[in-house]
CSV table of C-alpha atoms and ligand atoms in Angstrom, one decimal:
chain,number,residue,atom,x,y,z
G,255,MET,CA,57.8,61.5,114.7
G,256,ILE,CA,57.4,58.9,117.6
G,257,THR,CA,56.8,55.3,117.2
G,258,HIS,CA,54.1,53.1,119.3
G,259,ALA,CA,57.4,51.4,120.3
G,260,ASP,CA,58.2,55.1,121.5
G,261,LEU,CA,54.8,55.1,123.0
G,262,ILE,CA,55.8,52.0,125.5
G,263,LYS,CA,58.6,53.3,126.5
G,264,LEU,CA,57.6,56.5,127.3
G,265,LYS,CA,54.8,54.9,129.2
G,266,ALA,CA,56.9,52.5,130.9
G,267,ILE,CA,58.2,55.8,132.5
G,268,VAL,CA,55.8,57.8,134.2
G,269,GLY,CA,52.7,55.2,133.9
G,270,GLU,CA,49.9,53.9,131.3
G,271,GLN,CA,48.1,56.6,132.0
G,272,PHE,CA,50.5,59.8,131.9
G,273,ALA,CA,51.8,59.7,127.8
G,274,SER,CA,49.4,60.2,125.9
G,275,THR,CA,48.9,60.7,121.8
G,276,GLY,CA,45.1,61.5,122.1
G,277,GLU,CA,44.2,64.0,119.6
G,278,SER,CA,42.8,66.0,121.7
G,279,VAL,CA,45.4,66.3,123.6
G,280,LEU,CA,47.9,66.8,121.5
G,281,ASN,CA,45.6,70.1,120.2
G,282,LEU,CA,45.7,71.6,123.3
G,283,HIS,CA,49.2,71.3,123.4
G,284,SER,CA,50.0,72.7,120.5
G,285,HIS,CA,49.3,76.8,121.1
G,286,ASP,CA,50.3,79.1,123.9
G,287,GLU,CA,47.9,82.4,123.8
G,288,SER,CA,49.4,84.5,121.3
G,289,TYR,CA,48.6,84.4,117.6
G,290,HIS,CA,51.7,82.1,116.4
G,291,ALA,CA,50.4,78.7,114.2
G,292,HIS,CA,49.7,76.0,116.2
G,293,THR,CA,52.2,72.4,116.2
G,294,LEU,CA,50.8,69.6,117.5
G,295,PRO,CA,53.4,67.3,119.3
G,296,ASP,CA,53.5,63.5,118.6
G,297,ALA,CA,53.0,62.9,122.5
G,298,VAL,CA,52.4,64.2,125.8
G,299,VAL,CA,53.9,63.1,129.0
G,300,TRP,CA,53.4,63.9,132.3
G,301,PRO,CA,55.6,62.6,134.5
G,302,HIS,CA,55.7,62.7,138.1
G,303,SER,CA,59.4,63.4,138.8
G,304,THR,CA,62.9,64.7,138.7
G,305,ASP,CA,63.9,60.4,138.0
G,306,GLU,CA,60.8,60.6,135.1
G,307,VAL,CA,61.9,63.6,133.9
G,308,SER,CA,65.7,62.5,132.9
G,309,ARG,CA,64.5,58.9,131.6
G,310,ILE,CA,62.5,60.6,129.3
G,311,ALA,CA,65.3,63.3,128.7
G,312,HIS,CA,67.4,60.5,128.4
G,313,TYR,CA,64.8,58.1,125.8
G,314,ALA,CA,64.2,61.1,123.7
G,315,PHE,CA,68.3,62.0,123.4
G,316,GLU,CA,68.7,57.9,122.8
G,317,ARG,CA,66.1,58.2,119.1
G,318,LYS,CA,66.2,61.8,118.7
G,319,ILE,CA,63.5,63.0,119.4
G,320,PRO,CA,63.2,66.8,119.9
G,321,VAL,CA,61.5,67.2,123.4
G,322,THR,CA,59.9,70.7,124.8
G,323,GLY,CA,58.8,72.2,128.9
G,324,TRP,CA,55.8,72.8,129.6
G,325,GLY,CA,54.0,74.6,132.4
G,326,ALA,CA,50.4,75.8,131.5
G,327,GLY,CA,50.9,77.2,127.9
G,328,THR,CA,49.7,80.9,128.9
G,329,SER,CA,53.2,81.7,127.1
G,330,LEU,CA,52.8,85.4,124.5
G,331,GLU,CA,55.2,84.5,121.4
G,332,GLY,CA,54.9,80.7,121.4
G,333,ASN,CA,57.7,80.2,123.8
G,334,PRO,CA,55.9,76.1,124.4
G,335,ILE,CA,54.8,75.6,121.2
G,336,PRO,CA,56.9,72.0,120.1
G,337,VAL,CA,57.3,73.0,116.4
G,338,ASN,CA,59.5,70.4,115.2
G,339,HIS,CA,57.2,68.0,117.1
G,340,GLY,CA,58.5,65.5,119.5
G,341,ILE,CA,57.7,64.6,123.4
G,342,VAL,CA,55.7,67.8,125.2
G,343,VAL,CA,56.2,67.3,128.9
G,344,ASP,CA,53.7,68.5,130.3
G,345,PHE,CA,54.4,69.9,134.8
G,346,GLN,CA,51.2,69.5,135.8
G,347,GLU,CA,52.1,66.1,137.3
G,348,MET,CA,54.3,68.2,139.0
G,349,GLN,CA,53.0,70.6,141.4
G,350,LYS,CA,54.4,70.0,145.0
G,351,VAL,CA,56.3,72.9,147.7
G,352,LEU,CA,58.5,69.8,148.8
G,353,ALA,CA,59.4,72.5,152.0
G,354,VAL,CA,59.4,75.7,153.5
G,355,ARG,CA,61.6,78.0,155.7
G,356,PRO,CA,59.9,81.3,156.3
G,357,GLU,CA,63.0,81.7,158.8
G,358,ASP,CA,65.0,81.7,155.2
G,359,PHE,CA,62.5,83.2,153.5
G,360,GLN,CA,62.5,80.2,151.0
G,361,VAL,CA,60.7,78.3,149.5
G,362,ASP,CA,60.8,74.8,147.8
G,363,VAL,CA,58.9,73.3,145.1
G,364,GLU,CA,58.7,71.1,141.9
G,365,ALA,CA,58.6,73.4,138.5
G,366,GLY,CA,54.8,72.6,137.8
G,367,VAL,CA,53.5,74.6,140.9
G,368,ILE,CA,51.1,77.5,140.3
G,369,TYR,CA,52.4,80.4,141.7
G,370,LYS,CA,49.1,81.8,142.2
G,371,GLU,CA,48.1,78.8,144.4
G,372,LEU,CA,51.8,79.2,146.5
G,373,ASN,CA,50.7,82.6,147.1
G,374,LYS,CA,48.1,81.6,148.5
G,375,MET,CA,49.5,79.4,151.3
G,376,LEU,CA,52.2,81.3,151.7
G,377,SER,CA,49.9,84.7,152.7
G,378,ARG,CA,49.6,82.4,155.8
G,379,GLN,CA,52.7,82.6,157.0
G,380,GLY,CA,52.6,86.6,156.0
G,381,LEU,CA,55.1,85.6,152.4
G,382,PHE,CA,55.0,85.8,149.6
G,383,PHE,CA,56.8,84.7,145.9
G,384,PRO,CA,56.5,88.6,144.5
G,385,PRO,CA,57.2,88.1,140.2
G,386,ASP,CA,53.2,88.5,139.0
G,387,PRO,CA,52.5,88.1,135.4
G,388,GLY,CA,48.8,87.1,136.1
G,389,ALA,CA,47.9,84.9,134.0
G,390,ALA,CA,48.2,81.1,136.1
G,391,ALA,CA,51.5,80.6,135.4
G,392,THR,CA,53.9,77.3,136.5
G,393,ILE,CA,57.5,78.0,138.8
G,394,GLY,CA,58.7,76.3,136.1
G,395,GLY,CA,57.1,78.2,133.1
G,396,MET,CA,57.7,81.6,134.8
G,397,ILE,CA,61.7,80.3,135.0
G,398,GLY,CA,61.3,79.5,131.6
G,399,ASN,CA,60.7,83.0,130.2
G,400,ASN,CA,62.2,85.3,133.2
G,401,ALA,CA,58.8,86.1,133.9
G,402,SER,CA,57.5,89.6,135.1
G,403,GLY,CA,54.7,91.7,135.8
G,404,ILE,CA,53.0,94.9,138.2
G,405,ARG,CA,55.6,93.9,141.2
G,406,THR,CA,59.0,94.1,138.8
G,407,VAL,CA,59.2,97.2,139.4
G,408,LYS,CA,59.7,97.1,143.3
G,409,TYR,CA,60.8,93.4,143.5
G,410,GLY,CA,62.6,91.8,140.4
G,411,ALA,CA,62.2,89.5,138.2
G,412,THR,CA,61.7,85.3,138.7
G,413,LYS,CA,65.0,84.8,138.2
G,414,ASP,CA,66.1,87.1,140.9
G,415,HIS,CA,63.7,85.2,143.2
G,416,ILE,CA,65.6,82.3,142.6
G,417,ALA,CA,68.4,80.7,144.9
G,418,ARG,CA,68.6,77.1,143.2
G,419,LEU,CA,67.1,75.1,140.6
G,420,VAL,CA,67.4,71.2,139.9
G,421,VAL,CA,67.6,70.6,136.0
G,422,VAL,CA,67.6,67.7,133.9
G,423,LEU,CA,69.5,68.5,131.1
G,424,PRO,CA,69.3,67.3,127.4
G,425,GLY,CA,70.5,62.9,127.9
G,426,GLY,CA,69.2,62.9,131.2
G,427,ASP,CA,71.8,64.1,133.2
G,428,VAL,CA,70.6,66.3,136.6
G,429,ILE,CA,72.3,68.8,137.6
G,430,ARG,CA,72.0,71.2,140.9
G,431,ILE,CA,72.7,74.8,140.9
G,432,GLY,CA,72.9,77.3,143.0
G,433,ASN,CA,73.0,77.2,147.1
G,434,ARG,CA,71.3,78.5,149.5
G,435,ALA,CA,72.9,81.3,150.9
G,436,ARG,CA,71.7,85.2,150.4
G,437,LYS,CA,75.0,86.0,147.9
G,438,SER,CA,77.3,84.0,146.7
G,439,SER,CA,80.7,85.1,144.7
G,440,SER,CA,81.0,81.5,143.5
G,441,GLY,CA,82.1,81.3,139.9
G,442,TYR,CA,79.6,81.5,136.9
G,443,ASP,CA,76.2,82.3,137.3
G,444,LEU,CA,74.4,79.3,135.9
G,445,ILE,CA,71.0,80.4,137.5
G,446,HIS,CA,70.4,83.8,135.4
G,447,LEU,CA,71.7,81.2,132.4
G,448,PHE,CA,68.8,78.9,132.6
G,449,ALA,CA,66.4,81.4,134.0
G,450,GLY,CA,65.1,83.2,131.1
G,451,ALA,CA,66.3,80.3,128.2
G,452,GLU,CA,63.1,79.5,127.5
G,453,GLY,CA,63.9,75.3,128.3
G,454,THR,CA,66.5,75.3,125.2
G,455,LEU,CA,68.7,74.0,127.5
G,456,GLY,CA,67.9,72.4,130.2
G,457,LEU,CA,64.2,71.9,131.7
G,458,VAL,CA,64.1,72.4,135.7
G,459,THR,CA,61.8,70.1,138.2
G,460,GLU,CA,62.7,72.2,141.5
G,461,ALA,CA,63.7,75.3,142.2
G,462,THR,CA,64.4,77.2,145.9
G,463,LEU,CA,62.8,80.1,145.5
G,464,ARG,CA,63.2,83.8,147.5
G,465,LEU,CA,59.8,85.3,149.2
G,466,VAL,CA,59.9,88.9,150.6
G,467,GLY,CA,57.6,89.7,154.1
G,468,LEU,CA,54.3,90.7,152.5
G,469,PRO,CA,53.0,94.0,153.1
G,470,ALA,CA,50.6,95.2,155.6
G,471,HIS,CA,49.7,98.8,154.4
G,472,PHE,CA,48.6,100.0,151.7
G,473,LEU,CA,48.6,103.5,149.4
G,474,ALA,CA,47.3,103.4,146.0
G,475,LEU,CA,46.2,106.3,143.6
G,476,ARG,CA,44.6,106.7,140.3
G,477,VAL,CA,44.9,110.1,138.2
G,478,THR,CA,44.6,110.7,135.1
G,479,PHE,CA,46.0,113.4,133.0
G,480,PRO,CA,45.4,115.5,129.6
G,481,GLU,CA,48.3,113.6,127.3
G,482,ILE,CA,49.9,110.6,127.6
G,483,ARG,CA,53.4,112.6,127.9
G,484,ASN,CA,52.0,114.4,131.0
G,485,ALA,CA,51.5,110.6,132.3
G,486,THR,CA,54.6,109.1,131.4
G,487,ASP,CA,57.0,112.0,132.7
G,488,THR,CA,55.5,111.6,136.1
G,489,VAL,CA,56.4,107.7,135.5
G,490,PHE,CA,60.3,108.7,134.9
G,491,GLN,CA,60.0,111.9,138.3
G,492,VAL,CA,58.5,109.7,140.7
G,493,MET,CA,61.6,107.4,140.2
G,494,SER,CA,64.1,109.6,140.9
G,495,SER,CA,62.6,111.4,143.2
G,496,GLY,CA,63.5,108.4,145.2
G,497,PHE,CA,60.0,106.4,145.7
G,498,SER,CA,59.8,102.9,145.0
G,499,PRO,CA,56.5,101.7,143.9
G,500,ALA,CA,55.3,98.3,144.4
G,501,ALA,CA,53.5,98.6,140.8
G,502,MET,CA,53.1,101.9,138.3
G,503,GLU,CA,50.7,101.7,135.6
G,504,PHE,CA,50.6,103.2,132.4
G,505,LEU,CA,47.1,103.1,130.6
G,506,ASP,CA,45.9,105.2,127.5
G,507,ALA,CA,42.8,106.3,127.0
G,508,ASN,CA,41.5,103.4,124.5
G,509,VAL,CA,42.3,100.7,127.5
G,510,ILE,CA,40.2,103.2,129.8
G,511,ALA,CA,37.3,103.3,127.5
G,512,LEU,CA,37.0,99.6,126.6
G,513,LEU,CA,37.5,98.6,130.9
G,514,ASN,CA,34.4,101.7,130.8
G,515,ARG,CA,32.5,99.8,128.1
G,516,ASP,CA,33.4,95.8,129.3
G,517,ARG,CA,32.6,96.6,133.4
G,518,ASN,CA,30.1,98.9,133.4
G,519,ILE,CA,31.6,101.5,134.9
G,520,THR,CA,32.5,105.2,134.2
G,521,MET,CA,36.3,106.3,134.2
G,522,GLU,CA,37.8,108.9,133.1
G,523,GLU,CA,38.5,108.6,128.8
G,524,MET,CA,42.3,109.6,129.7
G,525,PRO,CA,45.4,108.7,129.7
G,526,THR,CA,45.8,106.9,133.5
G,527,LEU,CA,48.2,105.9,135.8
G,528,LEU,CA,47.9,103.3,138.8
G,529,LEU,CA,50.4,103.4,141.7
G,530,GLU,CA,51.1,101.8,145.1
G,531,PHE,CA,52.9,101.8,147.7
G,532,THR,CA,53.6,99.9,150.7
G,533,GLY,CA,55.0,100.6,153.7
G,534,PHE,CA,55.0,100.4,158.1
G,535,SER,CA,52.3,102.5,158.7
G,536,ASP,CA,49.4,104.6,157.4
G,537,GLU,CA,51.2,107.5,158.9
G,538,GLY,CA,53.9,107.2,156.8
G,539,LEU,CA,51.9,106.1,153.4
G,540,ARG,CA,50.3,109.5,154.1
G,541,ALA,CA,53.4,111.6,153.7
G,542,GLU,CA,54.1,110.1,150.6
G,543,MET,CA,50.7,110.4,149.2
G,544,ALA,CA,51.1,113.9,149.4
G,545,SER,CA,54.3,114.5,147.4
G,546,ILE,CA,53.7,112.1,145.1
G,547,GLU,CA,49.5,113.9,144.6
G,548,GLU,CA,52.3,117.1,144.6
G,549,ILE,CA,54.1,115.4,141.2
G,550,CYS,CA,51.2,114.6,139.5
G,551,ARG,CA,49.7,118.0,139.6
G,552,ASP,CA,52.7,119.2,138.2
G,553,ASN,CA,52.5,117.2,135.7
G,554,CYS,CA,49.0,118.6,135.3
G,555,SER,CA,46.9,115.3,136.3
G,556,THR,CA,43.1,116.4,135.7
G,557,SER,CA,41.8,113.6,138.8
G,558,ILE,CA,43.8,111.9,141.6
G,559,ASP,CA,41.3,109.1,143.2
G,560,LYS,CA,43.3,108.2,146.0
G,561,GLY,CA,42.9,105.8,149.3
G,562,ILE,CA,44.9,104.4,151.3
G,563,GLY,CA,44.3,100.5,152.8
G,564,ARG,CA,44.3,96.9,151.6
G,565,THR,CA,40.1,97.7,150.4
G,566,GLU,CA,41.0,100.7,148.7
G,567,ARG,CA,43.5,98.9,147.0
G,568,ASP,CA,41.7,96.7,145.6
G,569,ARG,CA,39.0,99.5,144.5
G,570,LEU,CA,41.4,101.2,141.9
G,571,TRP,CA,43.3,98.8,140.9
G,572,GLU,CA,40.9,95.6,140.6
G,573,MET,CA,40.0,97.0,136.7
G,574,ARG,CA,43.8,96.2,136.2
G,575,HIS,CA,44.2,92.6,136.3
G,576,LEU,CA,41.5,91.4,133.6
G,577,THR,CA,42.5,93.7,131.1
G,578,PHE,CA,43.8,91.2,128.9
G,579,GLU,CA,40.6,89.7,129.0
G,580,SER,CA,38.3,93.0,128.8
G,581,ILE,CA,41.1,93.3,125.1
G,582,LYS,CA,39.3,89.9,123.9
G,583,ARG,CA,35.9,89.6,124.8
G,584,GLN,CA,35.7,93.0,123.6
G,585,ASN,CA,36.6,92.4,120.1
G,586,PRO,CA,35.2,89.1,119.2
G,587,GLY,CA,36.6,87.3,116.0
G,588,LEU,CA,40.0,89.2,115.9
G,589,LEU,CA,42.8,87.7,118.0
G,590,PRO,CA,46.2,89.7,119.7
G,591,LEU,CA,49.6,90.7,118.5
G,592,ILE,CA,51.1,91.6,121.7
G,593,VAL,CA,54.1,93.9,121.6
G,594,ASP,CA,56.2,94.0,124.5
G,595,ILE,CA,59.3,96.0,124.5
G,596,ALA,CA,61.5,97.9,127.1
G,597,VAL,CA,63.2,100.3,127.2
G,598,PRO,CA,65.6,103.0,129.6
G,599,LEU,CA,63.3,104.9,131.9
G,600,SER,CA,64.2,107.9,130.1
G,601,ARG,CA,62.7,106.9,126.9
G,602,TYR,CA,59.8,105.9,128.0
G,603,SER,CA,58.0,108.8,127.0
G,604,ASP,CA,59.5,109.3,123.9
G,605,MET,CA,58.7,105.3,123.6
G,606,ALA,CA,55.1,105.0,124.3
G,607,ALA,CA,54.0,108.9,121.7
G,608,TYR,CA,56.3,106.9,119.5
G,609,ILE,CA,54.1,104.3,119.6
G,610,LYS,CA,50.9,106.4,119.9
G,611,ARG,CA,52.2,108.0,116.0
G,612,GLU,CA,52.4,104.3,115.1
G,613,VAL,CA,49.4,102.1,116.1
G,614,ARG,CA,47.1,105.0,115.6
G,615,ASP,CA,44.9,103.6,112.5
G,616,LEU,CA,44.6,100.3,113.8
G,617,LEU,CA,42.8,98.8,116.6
G,618,ALA,CA,45.9,99.0,119.5
G,619,TYR,CA,45.8,99.0,123.6
G,620,VAL,CA,48.6,100.6,125.0
G,621,PHE,CA,49.9,100.1,128.0
G,622,GLY,CA,52.7,98.6,130.7
G,623,HIS,CA,54.9,98.3,133.8
G,624,ALA,CA,55.3,102.0,133.4
G,625,GLY,CA,57.8,101.6,137.1
G,626,ASP,CA,60.2,99.5,134.9
G,627,GLY,CA,59.8,100.9,131.3
G,628,ASN,CA,58.0,98.4,129.6
G,629,ILE,CA,55.2,99.3,126.9
G,630,HIS,CA,51.9,96.6,126.3
G,631,VAL,CA,50.3,97.4,123.1
G,632,ILE,CA,47.8,95.1,122.2
G,633,ILE,CA,47.1,94.9,118.2
G,634,MET,CA,44.0,92.9,117.6
G,635,ASP,CA,43.4,91.9,114.2
G,636,THR,CA,42.8,89.3,111.4
G,637,PRO,CA,45.7,86.4,111.3
G,638,SER,CA,44.3,85.1,108.0
G,639,ASN,CA,43.9,88.7,106.2
G,640,SER,CA,47.3,88.1,104.7
G,641,VAL,CA,47.2,92.3,103.9
G,642,ARG,CA,46.4,93.3,106.8
G,643,TRP,CA,48.7,91.1,108.9
G,644,ALA,CA,51.6,91.7,107.3
G,645,THR,CA,51.0,95.4,108.7
G,646,VAL,CA,50.0,94.5,112.2
G,647,GLU,CA,53.5,92.9,111.6
G,648,GLU,CA,55.8,96.0,110.2
G,649,ILE,CA,54.5,98.4,112.8
G,650,ASN,CA,55.6,95.9,115.8
G,651,ARG,CA,58.6,95.3,113.6
G,652,ARG,CA,59.1,99.3,113.5
G,653,ILE,CA,58.1,99.5,117.0
G,654,VAL,CA,60.7,97.0,118.1
G,655,GLU,CA,63.0,98.5,116.2
G,656,LYS,CA,62.6,101.9,118.3
G,657,ALA,CA,63.1,100.1,120.7
G,658,LEU,CA,66.0,99.1,120.3
G,659,GLU,CA,67.5,102.5,119.2
G,660,PHE,CA,67.0,104.0,122.3
G,661,GLU,CA,68.9,101.4,123.7
G,662,GLY,CA,66.4,99.0,125.4
G,663,THR,CA,65.4,95.1,124.4
G,664,CYS,CA,63.1,93.9,122.0
G,665,THR,CA,61.3,92.1,125.1
G,666,GLY,CA,60.4,92.9,128.4
G,667,GLU,CA,59.4,89.6,130.0
G,668,HIS,CA,57.9,88.0,127.4
G,669,GLY,CA,60.9,85.8,126.3
G,670,VAL,CA,62.0,85.7,122.4
G,671,GLY,CA,59.5,82.2,121.5
G,672,ILE,CA,59.0,82.1,117.7
G,673,GLY,CA,58.2,86.0,117.4
G,674,LYS,CA,60.9,88.1,118.4
G,675,ARG,CA,63.7,86.1,116.8
G,676,GLY,CA,64.6,88.1,114.4
G,677,PHE,CA,65.6,91.3,116.5
G,678,LEU,CA,68.5,89.4,118.6
G,679,GLN,CA,71.0,89.8,115.8
G,680,VAL,CA,70.1,94.0,116.7
G,681,GLU,CA,70.0,93.8,120.3
G,682,HIS,CA,73.4,91.4,121.2
G,683,GLY,CA,75.5,91.8,118.0
G,684,ASP,CA,78.6,89.6,118.8
G,685,SER,CA,77.5,88.2,121.7
G,686,LEU,CA,74.0,86.0,119.6
G,687,GLU,CA,76.9,83.9,118.5
G,688,LEU,CA,78.2,83.0,122.2
G,689,MET,CA,74.7,82.1,123.0
G,690,LYS,CA,74.3,79.5,120.5
G,691,ARG,CA,77.8,78.7,121.9
G,692,ILE,CA,76.2,77.8,124.6
G,693,LYS,CA,73.6,76.3,123.5
G,694,LYS,CA,75.2,73.8,121.2
G,695,LEU,CA,77.5,73.2,124.1
G,696,ILE,CA,74.5,72.3,126.3
G,697,ASP,CA,72.5,70.9,123.4
G,698,PRO,CA,74.9,69.6,121.2
G,699,GLU,CA,71.9,67.7,119.1
G,700,GLY,CA,69.2,70.6,119.2
G,701,LEU,CA,66.6,68.8,121.0
G,702,LEU,CA,65.3,71.1,123.6
G,703,ASN,CA,62.4,73.1,122.5
G,704,PRO,CA,63.9,73.7,119.0
G,705,GLY,CA,62.9,76.7,116.9
G,706,LYS,CA,63.1,78.9,119.9
G,707,ILE,CA,65.3,82.3,120.5
G,708,PHE,CA,67.2,81.7,117.5
G,709,LEU,CA,66.2,81.9,114.1
Q,157,FAD,C1,46.1,87.3,129.8
Q,157,FAD,C2,47.5,86.7,130.0
Q,157,FAD,C3,48.8,88.0,131.2
Q,157,FAD,C4,50.0,88.2,131.0
Q,157,FAD,N1,50.7,88.8,131.9
Q,157,FAD,C5,52.3,88.9,132.4
Q,157,FAD,C6,53.2,89.9,132.5
Q,157,FAD,O1,53.0,89.9,133.2
Q,157,FAD,N2,53.8,89.6,132.7
Q,157,FAD,C7,54.4,88.1,132.2
Q,157,FAD,O2,55.4,88.2,132.2
Q,157,FAD,N3,54.2,87.3,131.4
Q,157,FAD,C8,53.0,87.7,131.0
Q,157,FAD,N4,51.9,86.6,130.3
Q,157,FAD,C9,52.2,85.3,129.6
Q,157,FAD,C10,52.3,84.0,130.6
Q,157,FAD,O3,52.3,84.1,131.4
Q,157,FAD,C11,54.5,84.0,131.3
Q,157,FAD,O4,55.7,84.1,130.4
Q,157,FAD,C12,54.4,82.9,131.8
Q,157,FAD,O5,56.1,83.2,132.6
Q,157,FAD,C13,54.5,81.2,131.3
Q,157,FAD,O6,54.5,79.9,132.8
Q,157,FAD,P1,53.6,79.0,131.9
Q,157,FAD,O7,53.0,78.0,133.4
Q,157,FAD,O8,52.2,79.1,131.1
Q,157,FAD,O9,54.5,78.6,130.5
Q,157,FAD,P2,54.8,78.2,129.6
Q,157,FAD,O10,54.0,78.8,128.4
Q,157,FAD,O11,54.1,76.8,129.1
Q,157,FAD,O12,55.5,78.0,129.3
Q,157,FAD,C14,56.7,79.1,128.7
Q,157,FAD,C15,58.4,79.0,128.6
Q,157,FAD,O13,58.6,77.9,129.5
Q,157,FAD,C16,59.5,76.4,129.1
Q,157,FAD,N5,58.9,75.6,130.4
Q,157,FAD,C17,58.1,75.0,131.0
Q,157,FAD,N6,58.3,74.6,132.2
Q,157,FAD,C18,59.7,74.5,131.8
Q,157,FAD,C19,60.0,73.7,132.9
Q,157,FAD,N7,59.9,73.0,134.2
Q,157,FAD,N8,61.3,74.0,132.4
Q,157,FAD,C20,61.9,74.4,132.3
Q,157,FAD,N9,61.3,75.3,130.6
Q,157,FAD,C21,60.4,75.1,130.6
Q,157,FAD,C22,58.4,76.2,127.9
Q,157,FAD,O14,58.9,75.3,126.8
Q,157,FAD,C23,57.9,77.9,127.3
Q,157,FAD,O15,59.3,77.8,127.0
Q,157,FAD,C24,51.0,86.3,130.4
Q,157,FAD,C25,49.5,85.4,130.1
Q,157,FAD,C26,48.7,86.6,129.4
Q,157,FAD,C27,47.9,84.9,129.2
């Protein structure tokens, strides 16, 4: 519990209006987008600089107050929920783009920058930051969760696009890690330690991000199949034939039916693949299109809607981008449990078939970033009905355990947060102990985002 004196001290660091214990502020920072129980922090602060974050961390360390970083609160596993109360450090006031270096394909940003805004700005220079989690996430939150999305199949996840970080450690020390070279063999890879640490090791205040050139030519296809296995086998064959899709998404017939209802459109309600390719010329993409169509037909596709160019890509993909919102809108009063697993590509079809069997009696929507083996299931139900919710959680558990049996992971992109802590022992075995020792070394008092990742 923080005292009045603590609040005065925090206000002295960040400024009178940038520290609050107001009820609505605490409420806003008590939950993310998941079903996990809300917990109020004791105070929220909005620092403006690395120095202020460092002084907050120092003060909290002296007073043994928990500190949790906050980006936009769009996590799906309870990652930023301050389960031990304390101070939430919201990065909203740190939204500066510090430098753009097109010649190096790099940008320096503060942690609170929203990646969609960043990409809007970068597009004027023909560049973009590829990880695309869909929601209006911040760079700090994306680094925290090592977020990825529909472009990961081609470009990788957030951690693959970080060159340098400025991190405030528990106690307030500031470290700068990484360099601006395109490659390096220099020492331990601390960037990959902090990326995906969910703010449990340090607070990221600045980052140098790696960018790529914006593609100019697009090919998109929307393909339907009689059975899920036809669609998921196609994913494997497209990848193993040497193609490099910019995005490849799977949606089951339930998702398509729901999108039809929500958008008043009429897509065939069958297992569907959405594919996007980018290239140097429309001619090259046309040749690619013929080969992709052949693979789809070999897998018994029932319809292929396709097009070349940005407008066609937008037409064919538009309905994918707001899937989560459509599912919530069409199921008022229910809350989502979002399953997020990833498996080796060779097991994608088996995994999808297993999931469909498990969720057959539930209100469930199966889709995913198929090109990188990631599957989501959104199960809509009522957490307040403990009997029903126990069934939902049990099915989530069985699906995750099957993914681990297939040598996959309990979380492809949403992070461990609260919801996946129980699976880490099985997934990591002895190396979980090493992770705990690293946490203890960097944060001996357990003050940074406590209650996450580890049980
Ligand atoms: C509709 C919808 C679709 C989504 N789709 C995807 C998807 O396709 N792929 C995907 O990966 N995710 C997806 N997500 C989840 C979410 O958007 C991402 O995990 C995102 O990276 C969270 O960013 P945020 O800014 O909201 O961070 P928050 O939720 O605020 O925080 C995320 C974690 O990072 C920590 N943190 C925040 N800022 C910092 C910082 N500066 N330093 C250190 N730690 C920090 C927090 O403590 C927390 O542990 C989706 C969410 C929604 C609502």
